[in-house]
Amino acid sequence: MAALAIAALSVLGTTASTQKTAPRAMASTGQAVWVIVTPVKADKRTQYERFINEIFWPGAAKVSGADQQAFRHTRVLNPTKAEADGTYSYLFIMDPVQKGADYDVESLPKKAYGPEKAAGYYKLYTESMAGKQKVYSSTQTQY
């Protein structure tokens, strides 16, 4: 699960982006929601955001319908300031989690670009990481 992303994700835009996205359905009572915190090295933020915005997210158009659903129900929040340790925490919110969809940040680029290109892309991702992702699995309440 640590490889989830989000990278699923994260990537509906950069901090500077003003692009509008279509409204999306959110989880109903009882549905699963994941929040993934991805720590990124301060000096690798540009590299990480390039991976997400120019490689990972655009690859969604090249994967199966079930995997595309995962992207449609994932949103990304970019950090506005550094954590106390100097890293930056990117949040991926899978809302709701799509049953049967692939959320693995290593396998999705393989499906989209093939194993050779994906290996290089995955290296960009892993080099930017400042530690393991934290995955919070939750259930939508009535509120």
PDB file of C-alpha atoms in Angstrom:
ATOM      1  CA  MET A   1       0.000   0.000   0.000  1.00  0.00           C
ATOM      2  CA  ALA A   2       2.974   2.283   0.506  1.00  0.00           C
ATOM      3  CA  ALA A   3       3.355   2.533  -3.238  1.00  0.00           C
ATOM      4  CA  LEU A   4      -0.156   3.859  -3.609  1.00  0.00           C
ATOM      5  CA  ALA A   5      -0.361   7.211  -4.861  1.00  0.00           C
ATOM      6  CA  ILE A   6      -1.069   8.604  -6.215  1.00  0.00           C
ATOM      7  CA  ALA A   7       0.973   9.161  -6.692  1.00  0.00           C
ATOM      8  CA  ALA A   8      -3.270   7.866  -7.802  1.00  0.00           C
ATOM      9  CA  LEU A   9      -2.215   9.356  -7.399  1.00  0.00           C
ATOM     10  CA  SER A  10      -2.002  13.515  -7.170  1.00  0.00           C
ATOM     11  CA  VAL A  11      -2.190  15.378  -9.851  1.00  0.00           C
ATOM     12  CA  LEU A  12      -5.111  17.305 -10.912  1.00  0.00           C
ATOM     13  CA  GLY A  13      -2.935  20.366 -11.083  1.00  0.00           C
ATOM     14  CA  THR A  14      -0.066  22.250  -9.633  1.00  0.00           C
ATOM     15  CA  THR A  15      -0.211  24.996  -7.056  1.00  0.00           C
ATOM     16  CA  ALA A  16      -0.050  27.579  -9.825  1.00  0.00           C
ATOM     17  CA  SER A  17      -2.782  25.926 -11.886  1.00  0.00           C
ATOM     18  CA  THR A  18      -6.116  27.632 -12.296  1.00  0.00           C
ATOM     19  CA  GLN A  19      -7.604  24.921 -14.491  1.00  0.00           C
ATOM     20  CA  LYS A  20     -11.147  24.017 -13.516  1.00  0.00           C
ATOM     21  CA  THR A  21     -12.089  20.377 -13.172  1.00  0.00           C
ATOM     22  CA  ALA A  22     -15.513  18.874 -13.584  1.00  0.00           C
ATOM     23  CA  PRO A  23     -17.433  18.248 -10.368  1.00  0.00           C
ATOM     24  CA  ARG A  24     -17.081  14.699  -9.109  1.00  0.00           C
ATOM     25  CA  ALA A  25     -19.120  12.445  -6.918  1.00  0.00           C
ATOM     26  CA  MET A  26     -17.861  11.939  -3.401  1.00  0.00           C
ATOM     27  CA  ALA A  27     -18.274   8.946  -1.118  1.00  0.00           C
ATOM     28  CA  SER A  28     -21.685   8.146   0.295  1.00  0.00           C
ATOM     29  CA  THR A  29     -22.229   6.952   3.844  1.00  0.00           C
ATOM     30  CA  GLY A  30     -20.381   3.684   4.396  1.00  0.00           C
ATOM     31  CA  GLN A  31     -18.064   3.915   1.384  1.00  0.00           C
ATOM     32  CA  ALA A  32     -14.286   3.653   1.772  1.00  0.00           C
ATOM     33  CA  VAL A  33     -12.082   6.737   1.475  1.00  0.00           C
ATOM     34  CA  TRP A  34      -8.286   6.706   1.540  1.00  0.00           C
ATOM     35  CA  VAL A  35      -6.034   9.615   2.426  1.00  0.00           C
ATOM     36  CA  ILE A  36      -2.397   9.077   1.508  1.00  0.00           C
ATOM     37  CA  VAL A  37       0.305  11.413   2.789  1.00  0.00           C
ATOM     38  CA  THR A  38       3.336  11.453   0.516  1.00  0.00           C
ATOM     39  CA  PRO A  39       6.497  13.099   1.951  1.00  0.00           C
ATOM     40  CA  VAL A  40       8.690  14.748  -0.676  1.00  0.00           C
ATOM     41  CA  LYS A  41      12.219  16.135  -0.328  1.00  0.00           C
ATOM     42  CA  ALA A  42      12.333  19.922  -0.491  1.00  0.00           C
ATOM     43  CA  ASP A  43      14.873  19.947  -3.313  1.00  0.00           C
ATOM     44  CA  LYS A  44      12.866  17.384  -5.329  1.00  0.00           C
ATOM     45  CA  ARG A  45       9.455  19.074  -5.377  1.00  0.00           C
ATOM     46  CA  THR A  46       9.780  20.201  -9.002  1.00  0.00           C
ATOM     47  CA  GLN A  47      10.786  16.683 -10.040  1.00  0.00           C
ATOM     48  CA  TYR A  48       7.896  15.149  -8.096  1.00  0.00           C
ATOM     49  CA  GLU A  49       5.321  17.564  -9.485  1.00  0.00           C
ATOM     50  CA  ARG A  50       6.648  16.949 -13.007  1.00  0.00           C
ATOM     51  CA  PHE A  51       6.179  13.208 -12.496  1.00  0.00           C
ATOM     52  CA  ILE A  52       2.628  13.698 -11.262  1.00  0.00           C
ATOM     53  CA  ASN A  53       1.490  16.424 -13.675  1.00  0.00           C
ATOM     54  CA  GLU A  54       3.315  15.506 -16.870  1.00  0.00           C
ATOM     55  CA  ILE A  55       3.705  11.715 -16.636  1.00  0.00           C
ATOM     56  CA  PHE A  56       1.500   9.988 -14.079  1.00  0.00           C
ATOM     57  CA  TRP A  57      -1.797  11.816 -14.459  1.00  0.00           C
ATOM     58  CA  PRO A  58      -1.676  12.085 -18.263  1.00  0.00           C
ATOM     59  CA  GLY A  59      -1.049   8.318 -18.305  1.00  0.00           C
ATOM     60  CA  ALA A  60      -4.576   7.850 -16.959  1.00  0.00           C
ATOM     61  CA  ALA A  61      -5.919   8.279 -20.491  1.00  0.00           C
ATOM     62  CA  LYS A  62      -3.948   5.194 -21.543  1.00  0.00           C
ATOM     63  CA  VAL A  63      -5.167   2.687 -18.927  1.00  0.00           C
ATOM     64  CA  SER A  64      -8.318   0.564 -18.623  1.00  0.00           C
ATOM     65  CA  GLY A  65     -11.701   1.972 -17.747  1.00  0.00           C
ATOM     66  CA  ALA A  66     -11.555   0.610 -14.189  1.00  0.00           C
ATOM     67  CA  ASP A  67      -8.196   2.253 -13.598  1.00  0.00           C
ATOM     68  CA  GLN A  68      -9.432   5.498 -15.168  1.00  0.00           C
ATOM     69  CA  GLN A  69     -12.228   5.461 -12.577  1.00  0.00           C
ATOM     70  CA  ALA A  70      -9.569   5.497  -9.865  1.00  0.00           C
ATOM     71  CA  PHE A  71      -8.129   8.691 -11.318  1.00  0.00           C
ATOM     72  CA  ARG A  72     -11.569  10.295 -11.646  1.00  0.00           C
ATOM     73  CA  HIS A  73     -12.205   9.703  -7.951  1.00  0.00           C
ATOM     74  CA  THR A  74      -8.788  10.830  -6.744  1.00  0.00           C
ATOM     75  CA  ARG A  75      -7.834  14.350  -5.904  1.00  0.00           C
ATOM     76  CA  VAL A  76      -4.495  15.779  -4.887  1.00  0.00           C
ATOM     77  CA  LEU A  77      -3.676  18.530  -2.460  1.00  0.00           C
ATOM     78  CA  ASN A  78      -0.334  20.288  -2.768  1.00  0.00           C
ATOM     79  CA  PRO A  79       1.390  21.558   0.376  1.00  0.00           C
ATOM     80  CA  THR A  80       1.500  25.262   1.089  1.00  0.00           C
ATOM     81  CA  LYS A  81       4.465  25.087   3.447  1.00  0.00           C
ATOM     82  CA  ALA A  82       7.155  22.715   4.627  1.00  0.00           C
ATOM     83  CA  GLU A  83       6.747  20.321   7.524  1.00  0.00           C
ATOM     84  CA  ALA A  84       8.930  20.826  10.622  1.00  0.00           C
ATOM     85  CA  ASP A  85      11.543  18.446   9.161  1.00  0.00           C
ATOM     86  CA  GLY A  86      11.748  20.415   5.890  1.00  0.00           C
ATOM     87  CA  THR A  87       9.836  17.914   3.753  1.00  0.00           C
ATOM     88  CA  TYR A  88       6.615  18.657   1.894  1.00  0.00           C
ATOM     89  CA  SER A  89       3.507  16.507   2.350  1.00  0.00           C
ATOM     90  CA  TYR A  90       1.326  15.906  -0.695  1.00  0.00           C
ATOM     91  CA  LEU A  91      -2.118  14.459   0.002  1.00  0.00           C
ATOM     92  CA  PHE A  92      -3.966  12.052  -2.253  1.00  0.00           C
ATOM     93  CA  ILE A  93      -7.613  11.510  -1.481  1.00  0.00           C
ATOM     94  CA  MET A  94      -9.352   8.552  -3.068  1.00  0.00           C
ATOM     95  CA  ASP A  95     -13.004   9.456  -2.634  1.00  0.00           C
ATOM     96  CA  PRO A  96     -14.568   6.981  -2.860  1.00  0.00           C
ATOM     97  CA  VAL A  97     -12.131   4.103  -3.316  1.00  0.00           C
ATOM     98  CA  GLN A  98     -13.004   2.247  -6.521  1.00  0.00           C
ATOM     99  CA  LYS A  99     -13.254  -1.504  -5.981  1.00  0.00           C
ATOM    100  CA  GLY A 100     -11.036  -3.465  -8.356  1.00  0.00           C
ATOM    101  CA  ALA A 101      -9.096  -0.411  -9.515  1.00  0.00           C
ATOM    102  CA  ASP A 102      -5.308  -0.287  -9.502  1.00  0.00           C
ATOM    103  CA  TYR A 103      -3.869   2.469  -7.315  1.00  0.00           C
ATOM    104  CA  ASP A 104      -0.249   1.355  -7.455  1.00  0.00           C
ATOM    105  CA  VAL A 105       2.091   4.132  -8.545  1.00  0.00           C
ATOM    106  CA  GLU A 106       4.565   1.635 -10.001  1.00  0.00           C
ATOM    107  CA  SER A 107       2.158  -0.506 -12.028  1.00  0.00           C
ATOM    108  CA  LEU A 108      -0.009   2.240 -13.537  1.00  0.00           C
ATOM    109  CA  PRO A 109       2.855   3.779 -15.580  1.00  0.00           C
ATOM    110  CA  LYS A 110       3.754   0.275 -16.810  1.00  0.00           C
ATOM    111  CA  LYS A 111       0.226  -0.076 -18.143  1.00  0.00           C
ATOM    112  CA  ALA A 112       0.319   3.376 -19.715  1.00  0.00           C
ATOM    113  CA  TYR A 113       3.863   3.561 -21.100  1.00  0.00           C
ATOM    114  CA  GLY A 114       5.289   0.032 -21.051  1.00  0.00           C
ATOM    115  CA  PRO A 115       7.857  -1.440 -18.629  1.00  0.00           C
ATOM    116  CA  GLU A 116      10.955   0.245 -20.050  1.00  0.00           C
ATOM    117  CA  LYS A 117       9.715   3.833 -19.936  1.00  0.00           C
ATOM    118  CA  ALA A 118       7.882   3.190 -16.678  1.00  0.00           C
ATOM    119  CA  ALA A 119      11.115   2.141 -14.948  1.00  0.00           C
ATOM    120  CA  GLY A 120      12.667   5.541 -15.677  1.00  0.00           C
ATOM    121  CA  TYR A 121       9.533   7.353 -14.627  1.00  0.00           C
ATOM    122  CA  TYR A 122       9.293   5.383 -11.398  1.00  0.00           C
ATOM    123  CA  LYS A 123      12.880   6.378 -10.607  1.00  0.00           C
ATOM    124  CA  LEU A 124      11.857  10.062 -10.800  1.00  0.00           C
ATOM    125  CA  TYR A 125       9.125   9.303  -8.309  1.00  0.00           C
ATOM    126  CA  THR A 126      11.220   7.291  -5.826  1.00  0.00           C
ATOM    127  CA  GLU A 127      14.143   9.739  -5.894  1.00  0.00           C
ATOM    128  CA  SER A 128      11.830  12.525  -4.766  1.00  0.00           C
ATOM    129  CA  MET A 129      10.404  10.641  -1.804  1.00  0.00           C
ATOM    130  CA  ALA A 130      11.522  11.676   1.688  1.00  0.00           C
ATOM    131  CA  GLY A 131      10.207   8.536   3.382  1.00  0.00           C
ATOM    132  CA  LYS A 132       7.330   6.114   3.351  1.00  0.00           C
ATOM    133  CA  GLN A 133       3.807   7.168   2.570  1.00  0.00           C
ATOM    134  CA  LYS A 134       1.229   7.100   5.342  1.00  0.00           C
ATOM    135  CA  VAL A 135      -2.069   5.533   4.333  1.00  0.00           C
ATOM    136  CA  TYR A 136      -5.252   6.319   6.214  1.00  0.00           C
ATOM    137  CA  SER A 137      -8.178   4.068   5.377  1.00  0.00           C
ATOM    138  CA  SER A 138     -11.528   5.402   6.519  1.00  0.00           C
ATOM    139  CA  THR A 139     -15.263   5.135   5.972  1.00  0.00           C
ATOM    140  CA  GLN A 140     -17.502   8.036   5.027  1.00  0.00           C
ATOM    141  CA  THR A 141     -19.890   8.964   7.824  1.00  0.00           C
ATOM    142  CA  GLN A 142     -23.357  10.386   7.375  1.00  0.00           C
ATOM    143  CA  TYR A 143     -21.929  13.894   7.746  1.00  0.00           C
TER     144      TYR A 143
END
